[in-house]
mmCIF file of C-alpha atoms in Angstrom:
data_model
loop_
_atom_site.group_PDB
_atom_site.id
_atom_site.type_symbol
_atom_site.label_atom_id
_atom_site.label_comp_id
_atom_site.label_asym_id
_atom_site.label_seq_id
_atom_site.Cartn_x
_atom_site.Cartn_y
_atom_site.Cartn_z
ATOM 1 C CA UNK A 1 66.958 70.936 232.962
ATOM 2 C CA UNK A 2 67.260 74.514 233.006
ATOM 3 C CA UNK A 3 67.984 76.897 229.923
ATOM 4 C CA UNK A 4 69.609 79.374 229.004
ATOM 5 C CA UNK A 5 69.088 81.525 225.552
ATOM 6 C CA UNK A 6 71.283 83.548 225.109
ATOM 7 C CA UNK A 7 70.531 86.825 223.213
ATOM 8 C CA UNK A 8 72.517 88.797 220.363
ATOM 9 C CA UNK A 9 73.821 91.731 220.634
ATOM 10 C CA UNK A 10 71.741 94.883 219.682
ATOM 11 C CA UNK A 11 74.290 97.419 219.624
ATOM 12 C CA UNK A 12 75.824 97.782 215.693
ATOM 13 C CA UNK A 13 78.476 99.864 214.316
ATOM 14 C CA UNK A 14 79.282 99.598 210.634
ATOM 15 C CA UNK A 15 79.949 102.110 207.284
ATOM 16 C CA UNK A 16 77.277 102.688 204.987
ATOM 17 C CA UNK A 17 76.740 103.640 202.014
ATOM 18 C CA UNK A 18 73.343 105.089 201.277
ATOM 19 C CA UNK A 19 70.588 104.665 204.220
ATOM 20 C CA UNK A 20 67.183 105.540 202.605
ATOM 21 C CA UNK A 21 66.616 108.897 204.708
ATOM 22 C CA UNK A 22 65.774 111.863 202.647
ATOM 23 C CA UNK A 23 65.470 115.225 204.532
ATOM 24 C CA UNK A 24 64.386 118.658 204.339
ATOM 25 C CA UNK A 25 65.286 121.729 206.183
ATOM 26 C CA UNK A 26 66.763 124.959 206.446
ATOM 27 C CA UNK A 27 70.405 126.483 206.542
ATOM 28 C CA UNK A 28 71.497 129.662 205.673
ATOM 29 C CA UNK A 29 68.961 131.778 204.751
ATOM 30 C CA UNK A 30 67.577 128.827 202.223
ATOM 31 C CA UNK A 31 65.598 125.678 202.467
ATOM 32 C CA UNK A 32 67.982 121.656 201.603
ATOM 33 C CA UNK A 33 67.032 119.388 200.467
ATOM 34 C CA UNK A 34 69.422 116.296 201.206
ATOM 35 C CA UNK A 35 69.648 112.314 200.924
ATOM 36 C CA UNK A 36 72.275 110.655 203.888
ATOM 37 C CA UNK A 37 74.948 109.904 201.564
ATOM 38 C CA UNK A 38 78.299 108.063 202.758
ATOM 39 C CA UNK A 39 78.099 107.681 206.833
ATOM 40 C CA UNK A 40 79.462 106.109 210.222
ATOM 41 C CA UNK A 41 75.735 104.554 211.490
ATOM 42 C CA UNK A 42 75.439 103.747 215.389
ATOM 43 C CA UNK A 43 72.506 101.586 215.666
ATOM 44 C CA UNK A 44 71.093 100.214 218.603
ATOM 45 C CA UNK A 45 67.271 99.232 218.038
ATOM 46 C CA UNK A 46 64.992 101.379 217.546
ATOM 47 C CA UNK A 47 67.181 104.355 217.121
ATOM 48 C CA UNK A 48 70.153 104.994 214.647
ATOM 49 C CA UNK A 49 72.233 107.726 214.672
ATOM 50 C CA UNK A 50 74.837 108.616 211.628
ATOM 51 C CA UNK A 51 77.423 110.999 211.165
ATOM 52 C CA UNK A 52 78.834 111.641 207.489
ATOM 53 C CA UNK A 53 78.299 113.350 204.369
ATOM 54 C CA UNK A 54 75.070 114.823 203.176
ATOM 55 C CA UNK A 55 74.543 115.516 199.369
ATOM 56 C CA UNK A 56 71.985 118.244 199.328
ATOM 57 C CA UNK A 57 70.365 120.718 197.428
ATOM 58 C CA UNK A 58 70.546 123.878 198.447
ATOM 59 C CA UNK A 59 67.101 126.483 197.827
ATOM 60 C CA UNK A 60 68.297 129.759 198.091
ATOM 61 C CA UNK A 61 67.732 132.851 196.048
ATOM 62 C CA UNK A 62 71.575 135.346 196.200
ATOM 63 C CA UNK A 63 70.627 138.833 196.580
ATOM 64 C CA UNK A 64 74.246 140.681 195.270
ATOM 65 C CA UNK A 65 75.056 144.369 194.424
ATOM 66 C CA UNK A 66 76.091 144.034 190.986
ATOM 67 C CA UNK A 67 72.550 142.347 189.727
ATOM 68 C CA UNK A 68 74.082 139.335 188.666
ATOM 69 C CA UNK A 69 71.791 136.394 190.001
ATOM 70 C CA UNK A 70 72.370 133.023 190.696
ATOM 71 C CA UNK A 71 70.523 129.602 190.301
ATOM 72 C CA UNK A 72 67.753 129.193 192.903
ATOM 73 C CA UNK A 73 69.032 124.754 192.930
ATOM 74 C CA UNK A 74 72.256 124.786 193.580
ATOM 75 C CA UNK A 75 74.118 121.359 194.747
ATOM 76 C CA UNK A 76 76.379 121.359 197.446
ATOM 77 C CA UNK A 77 77.700 118.910 199.895
ATOM 78 C CA UNK A 78 77.028 119.053 203.421
ATOM 79 C CA UNK A 79 78.542 117.449 206.469
ATOM 80 C CA UNK A 80 76.387 116.370 209.455
ATOM 81 C CA UNK A 81 74.546 114.796 212.546
ATOM 82 C CA UNK A 82 70.926 112.597 211.715
ATOM 83 C CA UNK A 83 69.511 111.109 214.414
ATOM 84 C CA UNK A 84 66.512 108.248 213.613
ATOM 85 C CA UNK A 85 64.050 106.567 216.112
ATOM 86 C CA UNK A 86 62.374 104.223 213.597
ATOM 87 C CA UNK A 87 61.196 106.312 210.727
ATOM 88 C CA UNK A 88 60.757 109.639 212.146
ATOM 89 C CA UNK A 89 64.253 111.659 210.954
ATOM 90 C CA UNK A 90 66.476 114.774 212.947
ATOM 91 C CA UNK A 91 69.166 116.481 211.056
ATOM 92 C CA UNK A 92 71.272 118.964 211.867
ATOM 93 C CA UNK A 93 73.923 119.577 208.784
ATOM 94 C CA UNK A 94 77.072 121.421 208.275
ATOM 95 C CA UNK A 95 77.659 123.597 204.740
ATOM 96 C CA UNK A 96 79.893 125.335 203.900
ATOM 97 C CA UNK A 97 79.795 128.575 201.634
ATOM 98 C CA UNK A 98 82.776 129.318 200.180
ATOM 99 C CA UNK A 99 84.880 132.550 200.330
ATOM 100 C CA UNK A 100 84.170 135.401 197.619
ATOM 101 C CA UNK A 101 84.880 138.818 196.503
ATOM 102 C CA UNK A 102 82.021 139.860 199.022
ATOM 103 C CA UNK A 103 82.621 137.794 201.975
ATOM 104 C CA UNK A 104 84.343 135.475 203.638
ATOM 105 C CA UNK A 105 84.070 131.488 203.498
ATOM 106 C CA UNK A 106 82.049 130.286 207.225
ATOM 107 C CA UNK A 107 80.283 127.134 207.750
ATOM 108 C CA UNK A 108 76.450 127.294 208.509
ATOM 109 C CA UNK A 109 74.435 125.160 210.671
ATOM 110 C CA UNK A 110 71.603 123.764 209.835
ATOM 111 C CA UNK A 111 68.414 121.998 211.033
ATOM 112 C CA UNK A 112 66.180 119.683 208.995
ATOM 113 C CA UNK A 113 63.647 116.641 209.715
ATOM 114 C CA UNK A 114 62.642 113.733 207.683
ATOM 115 C CA UNK A 115 61.661 110.263 207.144
ATOM 116 C CA UNK A 116 63.786 106.602 206.560
ATOM 117 C CA UNK A 117 62.293 104.756 204.169
#
């Protein structure tokens, strides 16, 4: 008698709190290091795409006319798209710089690469 094997659906969409992906990249004339935080995850093995928040550390030396210096390392929260193929990750984050006395607030786009553990 012939037998038919049905495969389970491999496409999956779910919410995730921490994904285990670390990314380093460039945005707003400085570097950043982040972990992919709360996100919506779309999976079609071996490709995964995540859209969500990116808790980050930004590395940027600020230059001001008054001579005041800010910290080289600043914690920040970004938002963006992360694509993972097997263990290799590519990320397009958006970081917001708030309005100051000398500049308007604006969104800055970056690019980064990383690794999924």
